[in-house]
Rosetta silent file (secondary structure, phi, psi, omega in degrees, C-alpha in Angstrom):
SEQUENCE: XXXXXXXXXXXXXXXXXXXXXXXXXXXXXXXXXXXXXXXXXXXXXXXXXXXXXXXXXXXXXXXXXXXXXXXXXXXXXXXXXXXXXXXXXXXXXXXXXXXXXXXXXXXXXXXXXXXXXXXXXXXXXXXXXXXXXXXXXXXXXXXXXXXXXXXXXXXXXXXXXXXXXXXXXXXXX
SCORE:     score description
SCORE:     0.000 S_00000001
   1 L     0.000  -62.559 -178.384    0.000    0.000    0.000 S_00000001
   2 L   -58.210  -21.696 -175.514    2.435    2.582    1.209 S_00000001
   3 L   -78.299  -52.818  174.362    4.901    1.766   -1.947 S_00000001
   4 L   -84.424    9.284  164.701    1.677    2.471   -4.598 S_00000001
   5 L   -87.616    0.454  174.145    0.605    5.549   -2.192 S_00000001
   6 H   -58.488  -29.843 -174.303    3.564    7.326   -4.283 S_00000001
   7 H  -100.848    7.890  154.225    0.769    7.608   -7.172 S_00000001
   8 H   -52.668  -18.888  161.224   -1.595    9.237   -5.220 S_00000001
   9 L   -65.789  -52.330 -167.305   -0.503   12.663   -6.514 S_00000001
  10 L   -84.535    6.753 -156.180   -0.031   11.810  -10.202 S_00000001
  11 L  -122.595   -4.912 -157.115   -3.507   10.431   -9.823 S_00000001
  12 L   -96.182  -49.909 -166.350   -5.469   13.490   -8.299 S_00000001
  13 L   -61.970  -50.890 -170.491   -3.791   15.695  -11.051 S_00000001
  14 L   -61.231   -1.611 -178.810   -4.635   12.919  -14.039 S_00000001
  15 L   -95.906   92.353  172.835   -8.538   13.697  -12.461 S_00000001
  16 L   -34.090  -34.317 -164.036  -10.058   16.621  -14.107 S_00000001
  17 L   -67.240  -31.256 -147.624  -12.443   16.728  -11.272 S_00000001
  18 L  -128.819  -56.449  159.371  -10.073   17.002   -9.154 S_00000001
  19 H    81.171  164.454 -171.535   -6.472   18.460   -8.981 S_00000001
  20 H   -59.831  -36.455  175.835   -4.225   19.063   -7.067 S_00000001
  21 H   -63.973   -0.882  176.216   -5.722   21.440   -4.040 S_00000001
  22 H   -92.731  -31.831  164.172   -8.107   18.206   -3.606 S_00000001
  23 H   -42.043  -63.845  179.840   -5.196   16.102   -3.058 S_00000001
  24 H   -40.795  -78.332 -177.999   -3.989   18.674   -0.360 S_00000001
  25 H   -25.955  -65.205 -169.412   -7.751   18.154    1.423 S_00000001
  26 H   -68.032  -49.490  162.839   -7.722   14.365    1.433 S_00000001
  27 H   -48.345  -39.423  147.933   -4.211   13.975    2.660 S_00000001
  28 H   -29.999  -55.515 -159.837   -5.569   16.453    5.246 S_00000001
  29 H   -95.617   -4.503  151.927   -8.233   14.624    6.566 S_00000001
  30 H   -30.194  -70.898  168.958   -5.585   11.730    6.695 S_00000001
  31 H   -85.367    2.889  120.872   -3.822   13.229    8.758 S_00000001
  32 H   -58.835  -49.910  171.060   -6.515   15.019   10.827 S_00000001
  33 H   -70.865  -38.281  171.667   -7.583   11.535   11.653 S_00000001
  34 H   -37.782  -66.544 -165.053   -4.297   10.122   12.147 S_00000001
  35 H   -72.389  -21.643  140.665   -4.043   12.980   15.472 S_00000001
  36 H    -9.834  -58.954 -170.338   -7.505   11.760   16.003 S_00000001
  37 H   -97.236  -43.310  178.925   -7.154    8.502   16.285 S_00000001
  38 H   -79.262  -10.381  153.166   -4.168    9.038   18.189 S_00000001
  39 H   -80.352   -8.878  159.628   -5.854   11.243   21.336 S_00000001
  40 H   -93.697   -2.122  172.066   -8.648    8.289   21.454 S_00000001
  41 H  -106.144  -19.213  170.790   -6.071    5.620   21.595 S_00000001
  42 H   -48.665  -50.055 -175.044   -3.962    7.943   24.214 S_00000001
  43 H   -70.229  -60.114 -157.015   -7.554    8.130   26.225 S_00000001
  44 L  -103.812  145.417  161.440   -9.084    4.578   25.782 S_00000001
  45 L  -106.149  114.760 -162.499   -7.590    1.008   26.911 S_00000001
  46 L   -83.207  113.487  164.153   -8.181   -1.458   24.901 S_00000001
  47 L   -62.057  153.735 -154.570   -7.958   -4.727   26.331 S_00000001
  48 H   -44.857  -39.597 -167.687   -5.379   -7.085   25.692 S_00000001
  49 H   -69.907   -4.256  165.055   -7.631  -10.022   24.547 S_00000001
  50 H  -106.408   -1.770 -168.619   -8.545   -7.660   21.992 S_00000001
  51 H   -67.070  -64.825  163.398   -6.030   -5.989   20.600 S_00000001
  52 H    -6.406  -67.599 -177.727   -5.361   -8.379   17.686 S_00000001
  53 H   -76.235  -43.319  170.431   -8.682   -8.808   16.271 S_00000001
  54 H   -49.355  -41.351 -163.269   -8.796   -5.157   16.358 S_00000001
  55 H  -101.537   -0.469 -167.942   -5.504   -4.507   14.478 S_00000001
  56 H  -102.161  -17.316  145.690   -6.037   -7.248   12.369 S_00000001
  57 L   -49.974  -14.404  171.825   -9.815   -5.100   11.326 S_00000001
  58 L   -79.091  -40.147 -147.228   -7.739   -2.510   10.942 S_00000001
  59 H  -110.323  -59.199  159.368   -5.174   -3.621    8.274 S_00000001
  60 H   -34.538  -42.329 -170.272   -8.841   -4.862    6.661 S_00000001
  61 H   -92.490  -21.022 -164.783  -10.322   -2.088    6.579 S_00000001
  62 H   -89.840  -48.717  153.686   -7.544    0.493    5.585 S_00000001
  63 H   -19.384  -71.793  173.321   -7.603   -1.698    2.489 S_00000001
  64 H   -63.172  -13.105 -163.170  -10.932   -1.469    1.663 S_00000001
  65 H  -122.087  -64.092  162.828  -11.245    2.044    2.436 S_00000001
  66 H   -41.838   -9.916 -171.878   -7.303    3.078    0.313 S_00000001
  67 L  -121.082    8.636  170.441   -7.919    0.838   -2.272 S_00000001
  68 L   -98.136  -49.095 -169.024  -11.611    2.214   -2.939 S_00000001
  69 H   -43.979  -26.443 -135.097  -11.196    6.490   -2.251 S_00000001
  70 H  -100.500  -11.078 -162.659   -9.539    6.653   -5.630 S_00000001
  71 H  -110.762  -22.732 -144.076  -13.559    5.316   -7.085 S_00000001
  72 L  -123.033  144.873  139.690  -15.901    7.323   -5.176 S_00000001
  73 L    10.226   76.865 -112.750  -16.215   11.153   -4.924 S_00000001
  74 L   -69.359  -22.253  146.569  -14.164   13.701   -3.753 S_00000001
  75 H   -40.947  -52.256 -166.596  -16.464   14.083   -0.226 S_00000001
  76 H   -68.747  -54.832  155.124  -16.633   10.861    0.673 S_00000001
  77 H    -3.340  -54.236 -128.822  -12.613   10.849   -0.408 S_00000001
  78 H  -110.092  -42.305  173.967  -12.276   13.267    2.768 S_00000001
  79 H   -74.560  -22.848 -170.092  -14.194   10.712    4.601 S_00000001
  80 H   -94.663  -65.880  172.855  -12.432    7.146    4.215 S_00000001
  81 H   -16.598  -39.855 -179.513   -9.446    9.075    4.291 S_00000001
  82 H   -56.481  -85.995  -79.181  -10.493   10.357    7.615 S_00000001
  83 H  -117.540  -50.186  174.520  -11.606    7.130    8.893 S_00000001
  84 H   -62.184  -40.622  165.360   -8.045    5.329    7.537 S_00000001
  85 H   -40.358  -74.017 -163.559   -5.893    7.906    9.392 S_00000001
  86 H   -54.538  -34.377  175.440   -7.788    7.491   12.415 S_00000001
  87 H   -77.477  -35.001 -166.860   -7.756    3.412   12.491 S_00000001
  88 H   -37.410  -54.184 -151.787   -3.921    3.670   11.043 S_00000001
  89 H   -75.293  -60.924 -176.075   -2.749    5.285   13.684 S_00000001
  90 H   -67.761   -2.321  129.576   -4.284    2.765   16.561 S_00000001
  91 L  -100.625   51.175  179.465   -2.982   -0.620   15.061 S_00000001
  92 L  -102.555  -50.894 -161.672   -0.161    1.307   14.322 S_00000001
  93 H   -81.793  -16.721  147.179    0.623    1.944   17.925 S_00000001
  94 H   -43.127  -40.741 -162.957   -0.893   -1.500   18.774 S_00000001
  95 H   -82.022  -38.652 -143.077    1.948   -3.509   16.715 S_00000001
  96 H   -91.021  -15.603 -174.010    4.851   -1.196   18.019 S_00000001
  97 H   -95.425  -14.491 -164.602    4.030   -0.971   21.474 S_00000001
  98 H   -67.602  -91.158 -152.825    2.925   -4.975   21.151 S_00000001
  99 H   -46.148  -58.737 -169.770    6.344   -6.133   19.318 S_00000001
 100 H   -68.115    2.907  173.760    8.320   -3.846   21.735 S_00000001
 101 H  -112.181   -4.434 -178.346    7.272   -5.268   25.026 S_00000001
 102 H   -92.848  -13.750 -176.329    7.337   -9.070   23.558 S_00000001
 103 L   -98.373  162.642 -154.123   11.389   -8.607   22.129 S_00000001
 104 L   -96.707  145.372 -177.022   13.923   -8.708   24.818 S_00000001
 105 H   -53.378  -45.959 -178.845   15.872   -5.548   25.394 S_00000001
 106 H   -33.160  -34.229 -142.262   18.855   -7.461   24.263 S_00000001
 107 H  -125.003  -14.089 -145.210   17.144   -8.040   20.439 S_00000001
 108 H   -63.291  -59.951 -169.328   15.162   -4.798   20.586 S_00000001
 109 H   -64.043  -57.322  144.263   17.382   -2.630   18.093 S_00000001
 110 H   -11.715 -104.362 -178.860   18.122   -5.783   16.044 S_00000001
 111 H    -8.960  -84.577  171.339   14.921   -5.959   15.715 S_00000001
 112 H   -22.475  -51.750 -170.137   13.949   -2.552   15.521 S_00000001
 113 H   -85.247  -16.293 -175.400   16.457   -2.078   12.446 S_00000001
 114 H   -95.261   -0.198  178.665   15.646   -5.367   10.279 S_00000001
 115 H  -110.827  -10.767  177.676   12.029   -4.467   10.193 S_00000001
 116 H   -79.730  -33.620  168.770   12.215   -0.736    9.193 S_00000001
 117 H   -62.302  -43.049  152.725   14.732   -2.054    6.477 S_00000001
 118 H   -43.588  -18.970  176.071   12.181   -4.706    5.731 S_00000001
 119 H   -90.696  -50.190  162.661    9.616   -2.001    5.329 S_00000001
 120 H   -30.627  -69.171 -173.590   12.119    0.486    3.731 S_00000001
 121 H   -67.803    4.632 -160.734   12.789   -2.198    0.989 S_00000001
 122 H  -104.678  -83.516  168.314    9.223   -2.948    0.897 S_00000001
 123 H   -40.228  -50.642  165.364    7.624    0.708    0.155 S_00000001
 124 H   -59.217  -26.661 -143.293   10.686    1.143   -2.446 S_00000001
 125 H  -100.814  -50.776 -148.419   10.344   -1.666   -4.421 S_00000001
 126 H   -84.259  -10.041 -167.168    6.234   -0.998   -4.122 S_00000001
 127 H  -102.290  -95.703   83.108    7.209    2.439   -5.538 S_00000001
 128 H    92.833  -98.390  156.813    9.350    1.005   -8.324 S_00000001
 129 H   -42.168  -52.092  167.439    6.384   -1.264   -9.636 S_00000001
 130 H   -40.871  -49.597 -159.758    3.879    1.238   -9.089 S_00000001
 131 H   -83.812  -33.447 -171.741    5.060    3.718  -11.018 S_00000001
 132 H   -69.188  -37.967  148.428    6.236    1.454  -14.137 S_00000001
 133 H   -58.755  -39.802  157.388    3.158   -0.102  -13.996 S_00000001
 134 H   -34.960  -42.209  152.558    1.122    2.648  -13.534 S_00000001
 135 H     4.042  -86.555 -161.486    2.544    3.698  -16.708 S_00000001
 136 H  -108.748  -37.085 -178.608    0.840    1.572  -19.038 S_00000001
 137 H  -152.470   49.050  159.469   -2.950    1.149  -17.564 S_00000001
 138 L   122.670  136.607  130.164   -3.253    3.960  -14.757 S_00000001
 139 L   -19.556  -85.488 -139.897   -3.565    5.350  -10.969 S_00000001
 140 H   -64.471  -31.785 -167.294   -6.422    3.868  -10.134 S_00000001
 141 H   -81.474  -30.298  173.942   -6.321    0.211  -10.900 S_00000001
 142 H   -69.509  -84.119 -172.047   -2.709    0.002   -9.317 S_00000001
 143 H   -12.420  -59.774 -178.108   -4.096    1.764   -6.253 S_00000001
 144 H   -65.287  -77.161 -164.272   -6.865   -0.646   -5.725 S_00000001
 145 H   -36.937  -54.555 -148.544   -4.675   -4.018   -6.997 S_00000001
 146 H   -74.000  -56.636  156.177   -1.914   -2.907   -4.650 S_00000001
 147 H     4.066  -69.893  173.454   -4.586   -2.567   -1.975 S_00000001
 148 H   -55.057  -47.941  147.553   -5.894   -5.749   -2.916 S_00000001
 149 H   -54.176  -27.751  171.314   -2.350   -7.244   -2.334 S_00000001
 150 H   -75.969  -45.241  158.010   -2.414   -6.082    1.092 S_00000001
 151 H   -44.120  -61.362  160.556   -5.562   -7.693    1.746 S_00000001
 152 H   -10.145  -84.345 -162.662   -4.125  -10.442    0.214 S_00000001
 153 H   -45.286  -79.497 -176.240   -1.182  -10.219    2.664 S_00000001
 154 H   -49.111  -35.767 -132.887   -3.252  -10.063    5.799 S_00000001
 155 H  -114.217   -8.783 -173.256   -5.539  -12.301    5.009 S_00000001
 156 H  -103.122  -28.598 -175.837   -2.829  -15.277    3.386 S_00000001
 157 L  -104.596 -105.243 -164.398   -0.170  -14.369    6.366 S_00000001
 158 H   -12.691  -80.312 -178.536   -1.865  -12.971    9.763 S_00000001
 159 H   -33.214  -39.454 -169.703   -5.081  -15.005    9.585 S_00000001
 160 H   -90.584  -41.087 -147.042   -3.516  -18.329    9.173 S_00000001
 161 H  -103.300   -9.050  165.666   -0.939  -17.548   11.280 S_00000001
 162 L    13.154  -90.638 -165.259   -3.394  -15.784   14.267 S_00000001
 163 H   -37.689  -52.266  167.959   -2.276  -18.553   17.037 S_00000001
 164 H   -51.571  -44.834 -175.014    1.630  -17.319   16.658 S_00000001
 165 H   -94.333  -13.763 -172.381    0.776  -13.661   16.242 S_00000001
 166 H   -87.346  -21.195  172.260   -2.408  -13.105   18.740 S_00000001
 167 H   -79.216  -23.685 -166.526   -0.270  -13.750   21.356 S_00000001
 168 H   -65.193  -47.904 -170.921    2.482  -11.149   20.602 S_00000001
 169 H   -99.136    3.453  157.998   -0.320   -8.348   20.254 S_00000001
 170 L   -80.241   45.040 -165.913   -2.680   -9.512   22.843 S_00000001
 171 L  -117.928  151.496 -174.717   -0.210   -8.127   25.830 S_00000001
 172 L   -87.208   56.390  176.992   -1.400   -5.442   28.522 S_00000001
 173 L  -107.269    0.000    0.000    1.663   -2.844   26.808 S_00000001
């Protein structure tokens, strides 16, 4: 997702309707939900037995709602946009405070550094493809398929693998 959110720009401009100041808006209310989402996960505790199924509804829905905006209308845009921000940020801060109280201080930076290069190498590469595909048949249909890979992703790794992973992000951290 984050590697094909690089064409979100070229795809607002390639919209007659829409242009660039609409871009500016929806990335707004992104990021208006993001600090949203993050003073209602500051406030509320979720409990532990739930945090999982929550973050893994999350990574669902932020699909469905990024791999969609790019179809519907530039209101509604302002709304899933909202709405993605606002869950993003709360299984964001689920996995990191999750992962960082299950790895041992010892492993922590280790850690820490092989998954932002895993991510790093992830978003370029998703960048890479994006745009050369994009190319040839569009924004929007990469936007959704890469979307659609992400589902993919959650729903072929996490789900199956639940019993390994619900314990890591079901912890009182």
């Amino acid at each position: 997702g984050s590697g094909a959110s690089a064409l979100w720009l070229p795809f607002f401009r390639s919209e007659p309707s829409l242009g660039v100041y609409a871009y500016i808006l929806v990335m707004a209310a992104n990021v208006i939900g993001r600090f949203a989402g993050g003073v209602v996960h500051y406030r509320v505790h979720y409990k532990p037995q739930h945090k999982f199924a929550i973050a893994l509804t999350v990574y669902a829905s932020i699909c469905f709602l990024e791999g969609g905006f790019v179809f519907v209308p530039r209101d509604l845009m302002l709304v899933m946009c909202f709405i993605s921000g606002f869950l993003a940020v709360n299984s964001y801060n689920i996995r990191i405070s999750a992962t960082q109280s299950y790895v041992p201080d010892a492993y922590r930076g280790r850690f820490n550094g092989v998954f932002q290069m895993i991510c790093t190498l992830g978003t370029i590469s998703g960048q890479l493809l994006s745009g050369a595909v994009a190319d040839t048949v569009g924004e929007r249909p990469v936007l959704a398929a890469f979307m659609l890979l992400n589902l993919l992703a959650v729903l072929g790794i996490l789900w199956p693998g639940r019993r390994a992973v619900r314990p890591i992000y079901n912890r009182d951290a």
